[in-house]
mmCIF file of C-alpha atoms in Angstrom:
data_model
loop_
_atom_site.group_PDB
_atom_site.id
_atom_site.type_symbol
_atom_site.label_atom_id
_atom_site.label_comp_id
_atom_site.label_asym_id
_atom_site.label_seq_id
_atom_site.Cartn_x
_atom_site.Cartn_y
_atom_site.Cartn_z
ATOM 1 C CA UNK O 1 -11.903 -98.140 -41.592
ATOM 2 C CA UNK O 2 -11.612 -95.159 -43.890
ATOM 3 C CA UNK O 3 -9.388 -92.381 -42.584
ATOM 4 C CA UNK O 4 -9.872 -88.800 -43.793
ATOM 5 C CA UNK O 5 -7.863 -85.641 -43.181
ATOM 6 C CA UNK O 6 -9.011 -82.364 -41.640
ATOM 7 C CA UNK O 7 -11.426 -80.053 -43.474
ATOM 8 C CA UNK O 8 -9.775 -77.429 -45.647
ATOM 9 C CA UNK O 9 -10.598 -73.758 -45.020
ATOM 10 C CA UNK O 10 -13.845 -72.602 -46.614
ATOM 11 C CA UNK O 11 -13.358 -71.236 -50.118
ATOM 12 C CA UNK O 12 -14.386 -67.627 -50.625
ATOM 13 C CA UNK O 13 -17.659 -66.739 -52.312
ATOM 14 C CA UNK O 14 -17.325 -67.314 -56.048
ATOM 15 C CA UNK O 15 -18.888 -63.887 -56.757
ATOM 16 C CA UNK O 16 -19.065 -60.682 -54.737
ATOM 17 C CA UNK O 17 -22.333 -58.971 -53.795
ATOM 18 C CA UNK O 18 -24.674 -61.839 -54.619
ATOM 19 C CA UNK O 19 -25.672 -65.076 -52.893
ATOM 20 C CA UNK O 20 -23.421 -67.937 -53.895
ATOM 21 C CA UNK O 21 -21.800 -71.101 -52.596
ATOM 22 C CA UNK O 22 -18.577 -71.717 -50.740
ATOM 23 C CA UNK O 23 -16.980 -75.149 -50.490
ATOM 24 C CA UNK O 24 -14.620 -77.021 -48.211
ATOM 25 C CA UNK O 25 -13.046 -80.422 -48.798
ATOM 26 C CA UNK O 26 -11.143 -83.160 -47.051
ATOM 27 C CA UNK O 27 -9.222 -86.024 -48.575
ATOM 28 C CA UNK O 28 -9.000 -89.761 -48.017
ATOM 29 C CA UNK O 29 -5.786 -90.725 -46.237
ATOM 30 C CA UNK O 30 -6.610 -94.426 -46.092
ATOM 31 C CA UNK O 31 -9.231 -96.320 -48.095
ATOM 32 C CA UNK O 32 -11.364 -98.814 -46.101
ATOM 33 C CA UNK O 33 -10.216 -102.459 -46.288
ATOM 34 C CA UNK O 34 -11.848 -105.812 -45.513
ATOM 35 C CA UNK O 35 -15.334 -104.367 -44.964
ATOM 36 C CA UNK O 36 -14.071 -101.461 -42.886
ATOM 37 C CA UNK O 37 -16.219 -98.384 -42.302
ATOM 38 C CA UNK O 38 -16.785 -96.405 -45.556
ATOM 39 C CA UNK O 39 -15.555 -92.866 -46.048
ATOM 40 C CA UNK O 40 -17.726 -89.968 -44.843
ATOM 41 C CA UNK O 41 -18.632 -87.008 -47.083
ATOM 42 C CA UNK O 42 -15.535 -85.393 -48.578
ATOM 43 C CA UNK O 43 -17.149 -82.087 -49.566
ATOM 44 C CA UNK O 44 -19.456 -79.610 -47.832
ATOM 45 C CA UNK O 45 -21.215 -76.633 -49.389
ATOM 46 C CA UNK O 46 -22.762 -73.620 -47.685
ATOM 47 C CA UNK O 47 -24.396 -70.423 -48.830
ATOM 48 C CA UNK O 48 -22.420 -67.210 -48.555
ATOM 49 C CA UNK O 49 -22.670 -63.548 -49.413
ATOM 50 C CA UNK O 50 -19.847 -61.019 -49.508
ATOM 51 C CA UNK O 51 -20.980 -57.488 -48.609
ATOM 52 C CA UNK O 52 -17.862 -55.760 -49.969
ATOM 53 C CA UNK O 53 -16.535 -55.580 -53.522
ATOM 54 C CA UNK O 54 -12.875 -56.371 -54.159
ATOM 55 C CA UNK O 55 -12.368 -52.579 -54.078
ATOM 56 C CA UNK O 56 -13.878 -52.433 -50.568
ATOM 57 C CA UNK O 57 -17.179 -50.793 -51.579
ATOM 58 C CA UNK O 58 -20.353 -51.688 -49.724
ATOM 59 C CA UNK O 59 -22.780 -53.894 -51.690
ATOM 60 C CA UNK O 60 -25.034 -56.903 -51.385
ATOM 61 C CA UNK O 61 -27.525 -55.533 -48.882
ATOM 62 C CA UNK O 62 -30.459 -56.046 -51.229
ATOM 63 C CA UNK O 63 -29.683 -59.752 -50.885
ATOM 64 C CA UNK O 64 -30.576 -60.086 -47.223
ATOM 65 C CA UNK O 65 -32.608 -63.269 -46.864
ATOM 66 C CA UNK O 66 -36.381 -63.229 -46.688
ATOM 67 C CA UNK O 67 -37.326 -64.080 -43.105
ATOM 68 C CA UNK O 68 -40.510 -66.159 -43.160
ATOM 69 C CA UNK O 69 -42.929 -67.708 -40.718
ATOM 70 C CA UNK O 70 -46.234 -69.572 -40.987
ATOM 71 C CA UNK O 71 -49.189 -67.597 -42.345
ATOM 72 C CA UNK O 72 -51.086 -68.566 -39.178
ATOM 73 C CA UNK O 73 -49.023 -65.908 -37.425
ATOM 74 C CA UNK O 74 -50.548 -63.309 -39.770
ATOM 75 C CA UNK O 75 -53.983 -63.880 -38.219
ATOM 76 C CA UNK O 76 -52.584 -63.116 -34.766
ATOM 77 C CA UNK O 77 -50.866 -60.064 -36.216
ATOM 78 C CA UNK O 78 -54.181 -58.715 -37.585
ATOM 79 C CA UNK O 79 -55.775 -58.966 -34.109
ATOM 80 C CA UNK O 80 -53.046 -56.740 -32.712
ATOM 81 C CA UNK O 81 -53.189 -54.311 -35.645
ATOM 82 C CA UNK O 82 -55.979 -52.255 -34.067
ATOM 83 C CA UNK O 83 -53.335 -50.526 -31.965
ATOM 84 C CA UNK O 84 -50.783 -50.216 -34.783
ATOM 85 C CA UNK O 85 -49.505 -47.137 -36.614
ATOM 86 C CA UNK O 86 -51.133 -48.415 -39.811
ATOM 87 C CA UNK O 87 -54.577 -46.995 -40.612
ATOM 88 C CA UNK O 88 -57.101 -49.773 -41.110
ATOM 89 C CA UNK O 89 -57.672 -48.874 -44.790
ATOM 90 C CA UNK O 90 -54.014 -49.714 -45.424
ATOM 91 C CA UNK O 91 -54.447 -53.076 -43.721
ATOM 92 C CA UNK O 92 -55.353 -54.571 -47.116
ATOM 93 C CA UNK O 93 -52.419 -52.867 -48.838
ATOM 94 C CA UNK O 94 -50.283 -56.006 -48.745
ATOM 95 C CA UNK O 95 -49.312 -58.260 -51.616
ATOM 96 C CA UNK O 96 -48.227 -61.830 -52.247
ATOM 97 C CA UNK O 97 -45.085 -63.232 -53.857
ATOM 98 C CA UNK O 98 -44.962 -66.739 -55.308
ATOM 99 C CA UNK O 99 -41.614 -68.521 -55.165
ATOM 100 C CA UNK O 100 -40.410 -71.930 -56.340
ATOM 101 C CA UNK O 101 -38.221 -73.508 -53.669
ATOM 102 C CA UNK O 102 -34.859 -74.603 -55.048
ATOM 103 C CA UNK O 103 -33.081 -75.938 -51.972
ATOM 104 C CA UNK O 104 -33.478 -76.215 -48.225
ATOM 105 C CA UNK O 105 -31.401 -77.457 -45.316
ATOM 106 C CA UNK O 106 -32.238 -80.798 -43.671
ATOM 107 C CA UNK O 107 -32.810 -78.917 -40.394
ATOM 108 C CA UNK O 108 -36.325 -77.935 -41.570
ATOM 109 C CA UNK O 109 -37.506 -81.571 -41.662
ATOM 110 C CA UNK O 110 -36.089 -82.243 -38.175
ATOM 111 C CA UNK O 111 -38.107 -79.458 -36.543
ATOM 112 C CA UNK O 112 -40.723 -80.868 -34.145
ATOM 113 C CA UNK O 113 -41.377 -78.078 -31.637
ATOM 114 C CA UNK O 114 -45.153 -77.474 -31.737
ATOM 115 C CA UNK O 115 -44.960 -73.837 -32.889
ATOM 116 C CA UNK O 116 -42.373 -74.664 -35.557
ATOM 117 C CA UNK O 117 -43.839 -77.798 -37.153
ATOM 118 C CA UNK O 118 -44.768 -75.720 -40.229
ATOM 119 C CA UNK O 119 -41.107 -75.989 -41.271
ATOM 120 C CA UNK O 120 -41.555 -79.736 -41.927
ATOM 121 C CA UNK O 121 -43.831 -78.918 -44.876
ATOM 122 C CA UNK O 122 -41.150 -77.061 -46.827
ATOM 123 C CA UNK O 123 -40.091 -79.103 -49.863
ATOM 124 C CA UNK O 124 -37.742 -78.593 -52.793
ATOM 125 C CA UNK O 125 -39.497 -77.820 -56.067
ATOM 126 C CA UNK O 126 -42.787 -76.668 -54.508
ATOM 127 C CA UNK O 127 -44.476 -73.349 -55.172
ATOM 128 C CA UNK O 128 -44.985 -71.345 -51.999
ATOM 129 C CA UNK O 129 -46.832 -68.092 -51.321
ATOM 130 C CA UNK O 130 -45.371 -65.444 -49.043
ATOM 131 C CA UNK O 131 -47.592 -62.530 -48.003
ATOM 132 C CA UNK O 132 -46.167 -59.074 -47.358
ATOM 133 C CA UNK O 133 -48.332 -57.268 -44.813
ATOM 134 C CA UNK O 134 -47.876 -54.552 -42.208
ATOM 135 C CA UNK O 135 -45.892 -54.399 -39.962
ATOM 136 C CA UNK O 136 -43.311 -56.391 -41.980
ATOM 137 C CA UNK O 137 -43.952 -53.985 -44.855
ATOM 138 C CA UNK O 138 -41.734 -50.899 -44.762
ATOM 139 C CA UNK O 139 -43.762 -47.718 -44.272
ATOM 140 C CA UNK O 140 -41.406 -45.947 -46.746
ATOM 141 C CA UNK O 141 -41.192 -48.395 -49.635
ATOM 142 C CA UNK O 142 -44.367 -50.452 -48.993
ATOM 143 C CA UNK O 143 -42.228 -53.549 -49.618
ATOM 144 C CA UNK O 144 -41.002 -56.436 -47.474
ATOM 145 C CA UNK O 145 -37.305 -57.110 -47.059
ATOM 146 C CA UNK O 146 -36.185 -60.091 -49.163
ATOM 147 C CA UNK O 147 -39.227 -60.088 -51.494
ATOM 148 C CA UNK O 148 -37.042 -60.201 -54.621
ATOM 149 C CA UNK O 149 -38.562 -56.959 -55.903
ATOM 150 C CA UNK O 150 -35.830 -56.339 -58.500
ATOM 151 C CA UNK O 151 -35.120 -59.999 -59.191
ATOM 152 C CA UNK O 152 -35.897 -61.661 -62.494
ATOM 153 C CA UNK O 153 -37.222 -65.225 -62.497
ATOM 154 C CA UNK O 154 -33.800 -66.813 -62.853
ATOM 155 C CA UNK O 155 -32.197 -65.156 -59.847
ATOM 156 C CA UNK O 156 -31.555 -67.338 -56.798
ATOM 157 C CA UNK O 157 -32.759 -65.683 -53.589
ATOM 158 C CA UNK O 158 -32.288 -66.770 -49.988
ATOM 159 C CA UNK O 159 -34.850 -67.351 -47.236
ATOM 160 C CA UNK O 160 -34.620 -68.267 -43.559
ATOM 161 C CA UNK O 161 -37.264 -69.606 -41.170
ATOM 162 C CA UNK O 162 -37.918 -67.404 -38.162
ATOM 163 C CA UNK O 163 -37.379 -69.444 -35.010
ATOM 164 C CA UNK O 164 -34.771 -71.783 -36.494
ATOM 165 C CA UNK O 165 -31.939 -70.061 -38.344
ATOM 166 C CA UNK O 166 -30.642 -73.473 -39.479
ATOM 167 C CA UNK O 167 -33.841 -74.013 -41.501
ATOM 168 C CA UNK O 168 -32.974 -72.017 -44.587
ATOM 169 C CA UNK O 169 -32.663 -72.346 -48.321
ATOM 170 C CA UNK O 170 -33.034 -70.764 -51.716
ATOM 171 C CA UNK O 171 -35.919 -70.022 -54.050
ATOM 172 C CA UNK O 172 -36.689 -68.244 -57.315
ATOM 173 C CA UNK O 173 -39.406 -65.625 -57.648
ATOM 174 C CA UNK O 174 -42.255 -66.664 -59.952
ATOM 175 C CA UNK O 175 -44.502 -63.591 -59.734
ATOM 176 C CA UNK O 176 -46.097 -61.005 -57.489
ATOM 177 C CA UNK O 177 -49.859 -61.150 -56.953
ATOM 178 C CA UNK O 178 -52.424 -59.113 -55.096
ATOM 179 C CA UNK O 179 -53.569 -62.068 -52.954
ATOM 180 C CA UNK O 180 -52.044 -65.407 -51.984
ATOM 181 C CA UNK O 181 -53.819 -68.590 -53.045
ATOM 182 C CA UNK O 182 -51.508 -71.447 -51.975
ATOM 183 C CA UNK O 183 -52.618 -74.280 -49.670
ATOM 184 C CA UNK O 184 -52.154 -73.401 -45.993
ATOM 185 C CA UNK O 185 -49.054 -75.604 -45.605
ATOM 186 C CA UNK O 186 -47.358 -73.683 -48.426
ATOM 187 C CA UNK O 187 -48.453 -70.231 -47.227
ATOM 188 C CA UNK O 188 -46.047 -68.028 -45.303
ATOM 189 C CA UNK O 189 -45.577 -64.384 -44.369
ATOM 190 C CA UNK O 190 -42.551 -62.091 -44.414
ATOM 191 C CA UNK O 191 -41.521 -61.033 -40.913
#
């Protein structure tokens, strides 16, 4: 069978203060012979974000991931809103952000717990709608964390599914709208 060495240490983030990739590798020590077991993956990639510049200054906090959950949860949230700090006239003060999914971990497709099945519908290349509503919306800025407010369309942003931190990925912001209009399976809310 194929024999491979140990994984190298993870490389550092290629760039400071913005989401990027880090890599680790291992090398073949013995090629498979006579129909022996083939070699496993020799490279792994993972997202990373450095919060300090090379000079030690704090940065990168605007790149916290967007934490999302199914839009169904938003309906439950509205029922509880009667007792919230938000006046009811501000209840409609939310907005919607459309993103195009770029990548996602395979853990999303493996999710089969009843309350988390919505993660199975995440797909690369699809347009998704994410609503920003109270109480996820900051009372100061009237924005949701991770909404890509200052991001242009080419910037890669990170998201993570609430309830399964291994279901995560990247997307690019398409536009901000007043109301979401995606199919239910592609509709989410910031949390």
